[in-house]
Amino acid sequence: MSKPLFTAPDEFAVRGLAYLFRALDEVMPMNGAQRRDLPNACRDLSAMLTTDRDSLDRPYWTAPRLTSAYLRYFLPWNLVRLSSLLPGLDFGRIPDEPLILDMGSGPLTLPLALWLSRPDLREKPVTIVASDTTPHILELGRRIFDLLRSELAPECRWTIRTMRASVTQALHRLHAKPGMLWMMTTGNVLNEMEERRARPGHQMADRMRALLEDASHMLMDGGLIFSVEPGTRQGGRLLTNLRKSALGGVEEEPEFEDLTSFALREEQAGRAASRNAAYDTDDDWDDEDDMFEFGLSPLFKPLSPCPHVNSCPMLDRRSTAWCHVNAPAEHAPQALRDLSARAGLDKDSISLSFLLLKKLEEEEAEALTDAPQRPRRPQRRRKLSARIVSDAFIVPDYPGRARYACTELGLALIPDSAHLSPGALCEGWTTPGLDRKSQAFIMMLDEGEQRRPAAPRSFPPRDRQGEPRSPRGPRSPEGRTPREGRRDYQDGERRPFRRDAEDRPFSRRSRDDDPRRRESRRGDWQEERRERRAPRQNSHPSDHRREEGERRPSAPRRRDS
């Protein structure tokens, strides 16, 4: 049985997404010229956040044109993807009066998503502390939340408090006792952290570890950290390293100016390792690698999307993949789809990377420290849980379309898994087979306790038309597959051709009928080929009408007058 990661939003969330644009027109109204320029502003802001990131030195909240583009394009799309993700996450036991700190909140994107998609939180007196370095955008988010609450749920008892603070200062400025915080959330924050203001020699791994230590000090037992980033290579790599730091990972890296440089270095290292792996046939699985260095005590354990607490296979330098999933976009409001189409940014799915961590107690931390962190290749058939981490694609010699999955033993390839939804959590059985391209082990889906999964190479091969051939039966003691009506030919006796061999679209030809393979006719065949090509050397159109040996008359010379 597979468990989908994304769920369709309920009626309350659909109503909230539809009413959002009316609230935006009241919070930040636009005139006719601004509405006509809105698609261009969306394209400019999209370029700033993706390809032209050097222009992010100044906050884009200071420009009303870009602020309006963010509120009307990026905020709704973020709510669309989060409203599909958050209902399926298991938050465990929720306290009676939860306290949530949202760092880098902006226009309260994550608090709005929690309020729209989690009825179990909406009915409790939740206190949200939203922190950001720009108070103006926090006030806009508060006004948007008040309008939505007055329209959809006036009886809601949520309290919104704002605080001007950076990501590294928010936990220290929080007016709460240690152990009172239930959840800490960050949305699109890690890729925009101000790296240039860090202390000299203060590396990225140290900054992540310091943030996690401060969060562990403020969170209650069983407290949560939820972080979501864009589904880019940079966002996936940053969350993967955050997960490693939470489990006590140690990484010796040179100083980088910003997180973008760090992510690019990770990408280049993965590509170089993939090229080297193509020429390296030795099994270096047991070699020491910095992805397995865990020298600090673990503080948190991953709950989702990871189905295990071992090392992340995406940290392998031989891999160029990153952890991300594609959220469906069918329930996006029509007004958002129209604006996206006018801006040339329409989409059918939304890519994202996320991580849900849970604070460890002392006993759990000690048990996790003693547990092996290093994944091992499957030595025997066993049942595992796996998280789908890729789209479906075709793999030769396997049925259907396959997907990659993350397991406690590393990266797995699951054939015939196109029917699974993106990011689904499934169960399957390990096999001794390995994928030749990625070196991922082959895993077969669990289709029942009585049915034993077939070996990866036992699938019938396919012919030239793509149709599966008949599977081969058991081999005879002589080494050949027994067939009904087969005749054993003696030495020197030729096997006759089938009568319908010439009617086949790809008929077989005897080796003796190929002139290139007959040594006795090699010289004659080459001479005949030269004779056939000889007339092509003459270019005169009347060469075929002259006698043999007759020369073509030359053209008369031109006389000067």
Coordinates of C-alpha atoms in Angstrom, one line a residue, residues 33-415:
A33 CA -1.5 51.3 -15.5
Q34 CA -0.3 49.1 -12.7
R35 CA -2.6 46.3 -13.7
R36 CA -1.3 46.4 -17.3
D37 CA 2.3 46.3 -16.0
L38 CA 1.6 43.5 -13.5
P39 CA 2.7 40.6 -15.9
N40 CA 5.9 42.4 -16.7
A41 CA 6.6 42.9 -13.0
C42 CA 6.0 39.2 -12.4
R43 CA 8.5 38.3 -15.0
D44 CA 11.1 40.8 -13.6
L45 CA 10.7 39.5 -10.1
S46 CA 10.9 35.9 -11.3
A47 CA 14.2 36.6 -13.0
M48 CA 15.6 38.3 -9.8
L49 CA 14.7 35.2 -7.8
T50 CA 16.1 32.6 -10.2
T51 CA 18.7 33.8 -12.8
D52 CA 19.6 37.3 -11.8
R53 CA 20.2 36.7 -8.1
D54 CA 23.0 39.4 -7.9
S55 CA 20.3 42.0 -7.7
L56 CA 19.0 40.7 -4.4
D57 CA 21.4 42.8 -2.4
R58 CA 18.6 45.2 -1.9
P59 CA 15.2 43.8 -0.6
Y60 CA 12.6 43.7 -3.3
W61 CA 10.0 44.7 -0.7
T62 CA 11.2 48.3 -1.0
A63 CA 9.8 48.6 -4.5
P64 CA 5.9 48.8 -4.6
R65 CA 5.9 47.3 -8.2
L66 CA 7.8 44.2 -7.1
T67 CA 5.9 43.9 -3.9
S68 CA 2.6 43.9 -5.8
A69 CA 4.0 41.2 -8.1
Y70 CA 5.0 39.0 -5.2
L71 CA 1.7 39.3 -3.4
R72 CA -0.4 38.5 -6.6
Y73 CA 1.8 35.8 -8.1
F74 CA 4.4 34.2 -5.7
L75 CA 2.2 34.3 -2.6
P76 CA -0.8 32.5 -4.2
W77 CA 1.4 29.9 -5.8
N78 CA 3.2 29.2 -2.5
L79 CA -0.2 28.8 -0.8
V80 CA -1.3 26.5 -3.6
R81 CA 1.7 24.1 -3.1
L82 CA 1.6 24.3 0.7
S83 CA -2.2 23.6 0.8
S84 CA -1.5 20.3 -0.9
L85 CA 1.5 19.4 1.2
L86 CA 0.6 20.4 4.8
P87 CA -2.6 18.3 5.3
G88 CA -0.6 15.0 4.7
L89 CA 2.1 15.8 7.3
D90 CA 2.0 14.1 10.7
F91 CA 2.6 16.7 13.4
G92 CA 2.0 14.3 16.2
R93 CA 0.4 15.6 19.4
I94 CA -0.5 19.3 19.2
P95 CA -0.4 21.2 22.5
D96 CA -3.5 23.0 23.8
E97 CA -1.9 26.5 23.2
P98 CA 0.7 26.1 20.4
L99 CA 3.4 28.7 20.0
I100 CA 4.9 28.9 16.4
L101 CA 7.8 31.0 15.4
D102 CA 7.9 31.8 11.6
M103 CA 11.3 33.2 10.6
G104 CA 11.6 35.1 7.4
S105 CA 7.9 35.3 7.3
G106 CA 7.4 38.0 4.6
P107 CA 3.7 38.4 4.0
L108 CA 2.9 35.5 6.5
T109 CA 3.0 32.8 3.8
L110 CA 3.5 29.8 6.1
P111 CA 1.0 31.0 8.8
L112 CA -1.6 31.6 6.1
A113 CA -0.9 28.1 4.7
L114 CA -1.2 26.5 8.1
W115 CA -4.5 28.3 8.8
L116 CA -6.0 27.4 5.4
S117 CA -5.0 23.7 5.3
R118 CA -4.9 22.4 8.9
P119 CA -8.3 22.3 10.6
D120 CA -6.7 20.8 13.7
L121 CA -4.7 23.9 14.2
R122 CA -7.4 26.3 13.2
E123 CA -9.6 25.3 16.1
K124 CA -6.9 25.9 18.7
P125 CA -5.7 29.2 20.2
V126 CA -2.5 29.4 18.2
T127 CA 0.1 32.2 18.7
I128 CA 2.1 33.0 15.7
V129 CA 5.3 35.1 16.0
A130 CA 6.3 36.3 12.6
S131 CA 9.8 37.7 12.2
D132 CA 11.4 39.5 9.2
T133 CA 13.8 42.3 8.5
T134 CA 11.1 44.4 6.7
P135 CA 8.2 45.4 9.0
H136 CA 6.2 46.8 6.1
I137 CA 5.7 43.4 4.5
L138 CA 4.8 41.9 7.9
E139 CA 2.0 44.4 8.3
L140 CA 0.7 43.6 4.8
G141 CA 0.6 40.0 5.8
R142 CA -1.3 40.7 9.0
R143 CA -3.9 42.7 7.1
I144 CA -4.4 39.9 4.6
F145 CA -4.8 37.4 7.4
D146 CA -7.4 39.6 9.2
L147 CA -9.5 39.9 6.0
L148 CA -9.4 36.2 5.4
R149 CA -10.4 35.4 9.0
S150 CA -13.2 37.9 9.0
E151 CA -14.6 36.4 5.8
L152 CA -14.1 32.6 6.4
A153 CA -13.8 32.0 10.2
P154 CA -14.5 35.0 12.4
E155 CA -14.6 32.8 15.5
C156 CA -10.9 31.8 15.0
R157 CA -8.7 32.5 18.1
W158 CA -5.4 32.9 16.4
T159 CA -3.0 35.7 17.6
I160 CA -0.5 37.2 15.2
R161 CA 2.6 39.0 16.7
T162 CA 5.3 40.5 14.5
M163 CA 9.0 41.0 15.3
R164 CA 11.7 42.7 13.3
A165 CA 14.7 40.3 13.4
S166 CA 16.9 38.3 11.1
V167 CA 17.0 34.5 11.0
T168 CA 19.9 34.3 13.4
Q169 CA 18.4 36.9 15.8
A170 CA 14.8 35.7 15.9
L171 CA 15.3 32.9 18.5
H172 CA 17.2 35.1 20.8
R173 CA 14.6 37.9 20.6
L174 CA 11.7 35.6 21.2
H175 CA 9.9 36.5 24.4
A176 CA 9.3 33.0 25.6
K177 CA 10.8 30.6 28.1
P178 CA 13.0 27.7 26.8
G179 CA 10.8 24.7 26.1
M180 CA 7.7 26.7 25.3
L181 CA 8.1 26.8 21.5
W182 CA 6.2 24.1 19.7
M183 CA 7.2 24.6 16.1
M184 CA 9.7 26.7 14.1
T185 CA 9.1 27.3 10.4
T186 CA 11.1 28.8 7.6
G187 CA 9.9 29.4 4.1
N188 CA 12.3 30.3 1.2
V189 CA 14.8 31.5 3.8
L190 CA 18.0 29.4 3.5
N191 CA 18.6 30.5 -0.1
E192 CA 18.3 34.2 0.9
M193 CA 20.4 34.2 4.1
E194 CA 22.9 37.0 4.3
E195 CA 26.2 35.1 4.0
R196 CA 28.4 38.2 3.6
R197 CA 27.6 39.3 7.1
A198 CA 28.9 36.1 8.7
R199 CA 32.0 36.2 10.9
P200 CA 35.3 35.4 9.1
G201 CA 35.9 31.6 9.1
H202 CA 32.3 31.0 10.1
Q203 CA 31.4 28.3 7.6
M204 CA 27.9 27.4 6.4
A205 CA 27.8 24.1 8.3
D206 CA 28.6 26.0 11.5
R207 CA 25.8 28.5 10.9
M208 CA 23.3 25.7 10.3
R209 CA 24.5 23.9 13.4
A210 CA 24.2 27.1 15.5
L211 CA 20.7 27.7 14.3
L212 CA 19.7 24.1 15.2
E213 CA 21.2 24.3 18.6
D214 CA 19.3 27.5 19.4
A215 CA 16.1 25.9 18.1
S216 CA 16.7 22.8 20.2
H217 CA 17.1 25.0 23.3
M218 CA 13.8 26.8 22.7
L219 CA 11.6 23.9 21.5
M220 CA 9.7 21.7 23.8
D221 CA 10.2 17.9 23.9
G222 CA 8.9 16.6 20.6
G223 CA 9.0 20.1 19.0
L224 CA 9.1 20.4 15.3
I225 CA 11.0 22.3 12.6
F226 CA 9.4 22.7 9.2
S227 CA 11.4 24.2 6.4
V228 CA 10.4 24.6 2.7
E229 CA 12.5 25.8 -0.2
P230 CA 12.1 26.1 -4.0
G231 CA 12.5 22.7 -5.8
T232 CA 15.8 23.9 -7.4
R233 CA 19.1 22.1 -7.0
Q234 CA 20.2 24.8 -4.6
G235 CA 17.1 24.5 -2.4
G236 CA 17.3 20.7 -2.3
R237 CA 21.0 20.7 -1.4
L238 CA 20.6 23.2 1.3
L239 CA 17.9 21.2 3.0
T240 CA 19.9 18.0 2.6
N241 CA 22.8 19.7 4.5
L242 CA 20.4 21.0 7.1
R243 CA 19.2 17.4 7.7
K244 CA 22.8 16.3 8.0
S245 CA 23.6 18.9 10.6
A246 CA 20.5 17.9 12.6
L247 CA 21.8 14.4 12.8
G248 CA 25.2 15.5 14.0
G249 CA 26.9 15.7 10.6
V250 CA 30.3 17.3 10.4
E251 CA 31.6 18.8 7.1
E252 CA 34.9 20.4 6.5
E253 CA 34.3 22.9 3.7
P254 CA 36.2 26.1 2.6
E255 CA 34.6 29.4 3.2
F256 CA 32.0 30.5 0.6
E257 CA 30.7 34.0 0.1
D258 CA 27.0 32.9 0.0
L259 CA 24.8 29.8 -0.2
T260 CA 24.6 30.0 -3.9
S261 CA 28.3 29.4 -4.2
F262 CA 28.0 26.5 -1.8
A263 CA 25.2 24.9 -3.8
L264 CA 27.1 25.4 -7.1
R265 CA 30.2 23.7 -5.6
E266 CA 28.1 20.8 -4.5
E267 CA 26.6 20.5 -8.1
Q268 CA 30.1 20.7 -9.7
A269 CA 31.4 18.0 -7.3
G270 CA 28.5 15.7 -8.2
R271 CA 29.0 16.1 -11.9
A272 CA 32.7 15.5 -11.7
A273 CA 32.2 12.4 -9.6
S274 CA 29.6 11.1 -12.1
R275 CA 32.1 11.5 -14.9
N276 CA 34.8 9.7 -12.9
A277 CA 32.4 6.9 -11.9
A278 CA 31.8 6.2 -15.6
Y279 CA 35.4 5.1 -15.9
D280 CA 35.8 3.5 -12.5
T281 CA 34.4 0.0 -12.4
D282 CA 35.7 -0.9 -8.9
D283 CA 33.2 -1.1 -6.1
D284 CA 34.2 1.9 -3.9
W285 CA 31.1 1.7 -1.7
D286 CA 33.2 0.9 1.3
D287 CA 35.6 3.9 0.8
E288 CA 35.5 6.6 3.3
D289 CA 33.5 9.7 2.2
D290 CA 32.7 12.9 4.0
M291 CA 29.0 12.3 3.6
F292 CA 29.3 9.7 6.4
E293 CA 31.0 11.9 9.0
F294 CA 28.8 12.2 12.1
G295 CA 30.9 13.6 14.9
L296 CA 28.4 15.7 16.8
S297 CA 25.4 14.6 18.9
P298 CA 22.1 14.4 17.0
L299 CA 19.5 17.1 17.9
F300 CA 16.6 16.2 15.5
K301 CA 15.4 13.3 13.5
P302 CA 13.7 13.7 10.1
L303 CA 10.1 12.8 9.9
S304 CA 9.3 13.7 6.3
P305 CA 10.0 13.2 3.4
C306 CA 12.8 10.9 4.7
P307 CA 11.6 7.4 5.5
H308 CA 14.8 6.7 7.6
V309 CA 17.5 8.4 9.8
N310 CA 20.5 7.2 7.9
S311 CA 22.7 9.2 5.6
C312 CA 21.0 10.9 2.7
P313 CA 21.9 9.3 -0.6
M314 CA 21.7 12.8 -2.2
L315 CA 24.9 13.8 -0.4
D316 CA 26.9 11.2 -2.4
R317 CA 29.3 13.1 -4.6
R318 CA 28.7 10.6 -7.4
S319 CA 25.1 11.7 -7.5
T320 CA 23.8 14.8 -9.4
A321 CA 20.2 14.4 -8.1
W322 CA 18.6 16.5 -5.4
C323 CA 15.6 15.9 -3.1
H324 CA 12.5 17.6 -4.5
V325 CA 8.9 16.8 -5.4
N326 CA 6.3 18.2 -7.8
A327 CA 3.1 19.4 -6.2
P328 CA -0.1 19.3 -8.3
A329 CA -1.5 22.6 -9.4
E330 CA -5.0 21.6 -10.6
H331 CA -6.8 23.5 -7.8
A332 CA -5.1 26.9 -8.4
P333 CA -7.6 29.7 -8.7
Q334 CA -8.5 30.8 -12.2
A335 CA -7.4 34.4 -11.6
L336 CA -3.9 33.1 -10.7
R337 CA -3.8 30.9 -13.9
D338 CA -4.8 33.9 -16.0
L339 CA -2.1 36.1 -14.6
S340 CA 0.5 33.4 -15.0
A341 CA -0.5 32.9 -18.6
R342 CA -0.2 36.6 -19.3
A343 CA 3.2 36.7 -17.7
G344 CA 4.4 33.6 -19.6
L345 CA 4.9 31.8 -16.3
D346 CA 2.0 29.3 -16.4
K347 CA 2.7 25.9 -14.9
D348 CA 1.0 22.5 -14.5
S349 CA 2.9 21.5 -11.3
I350 CA 5.0 23.2 -8.6
S351 CA 8.4 21.9 -7.6
L352 CA 9.4 22.2 -4.0
S353 CA 11.8 20.8 -1.4
F354 CA 10.9 20.5 2.3
L355 CA 12.1 19.0 5.5
L356 CA 10.2 18.2 8.7
L357 CA 12.4 17.6 11.8
K358 CA 11.4 16.4 15.3
K359 CA 13.4 17.3 18.5
L360 CA 15.1 14.2 20.0
E361 CA 14.9 13.4 23.7
E362 CA 18.1 12.3 25.5
E363 CA 17.3 8.6 25.3
E364 CA 16.5 8.9 21.6
A365 CA 19.6 10.9 20.9
E366 CA 21.8 8.2 22.6
A367 CA 20.1 5.4 20.7
L368 CA 20.5 7.3 17.4
T369 CA 24.2 7.9 18.1
D370 CA 24.9 4.2 18.7
A371 CA 22.9 3.3 15.6
P372 CA 24.8 2.8 12.3
Q373 CA 24.5 5.9 10.1
R374 CA 26.1 4.4 7.0
P375 CA 23.7 2.8 4.5
R376 CA 24.6 -0.7 3.3
R377 CA 23.7 -2.4 0.1
P378 CA 21.1 -5.2 0.5
Q379 CA 22.7 -8.5 1.2
R380 CA 19.4 -10.4 1.4
R381 CA 15.8 -10.0 0.4
R382 CA 14.0 -7.7 2.8
K383 CA 11.1 -5.3 2.9
L384 CA 11.7 -1.6 3.0
S385 CA 9.8 1.7 3.0
A386 CA 10.7 4.0 0.1
R387 CA 9.9 7.6 -0.8
I388 CA 9.4 8.4 -4.5
V389 CA 11.9 11.2 -5.5
S390 CA 11.7 11.4 -9.3
D391 CA 9.4 11.4 -12.3
A392 CA 8.7 8.2 -14.3
F393 CA 11.2 7.3 -17.0
I394 CA 11.9 4.3 -19.3
V395 CA 14.7 1.9 -18.3
P396 CA 15.8 -0.8 -20.8
D397 CA 15.1 -4.5 -19.8
Y398 CA 12.5 -3.5 -17.3
P399 CA 8.7 -3.3 -17.7
G400 CA 6.8 -0.1 -17.7
R401 CA 8.4 3.2 -16.5
A402 CA 10.6 3.3 -13.4
R403 CA 11.2 5.9 -10.6
Y404 CA 13.9 6.5 -8.2
A405 CA 13.2 6.2 -4.5
C406 CA 15.0 7.0 -1.2
T407 CA 15.4 4.2 1.3
E408 CA 17.5 3.5 4.4
L409 CA 19.9 1.5 2.2
G410 CA 20.4 4.3 -0.2
L411 CA 18.9 5.2 -3.6
A412 CA 16.6 2.5 -5.2
L413 CA 15.2 2.0 -8.7
I414 CA 11.6 0.8 -8.7
P415 CA 10.4 -0.6 -12.1

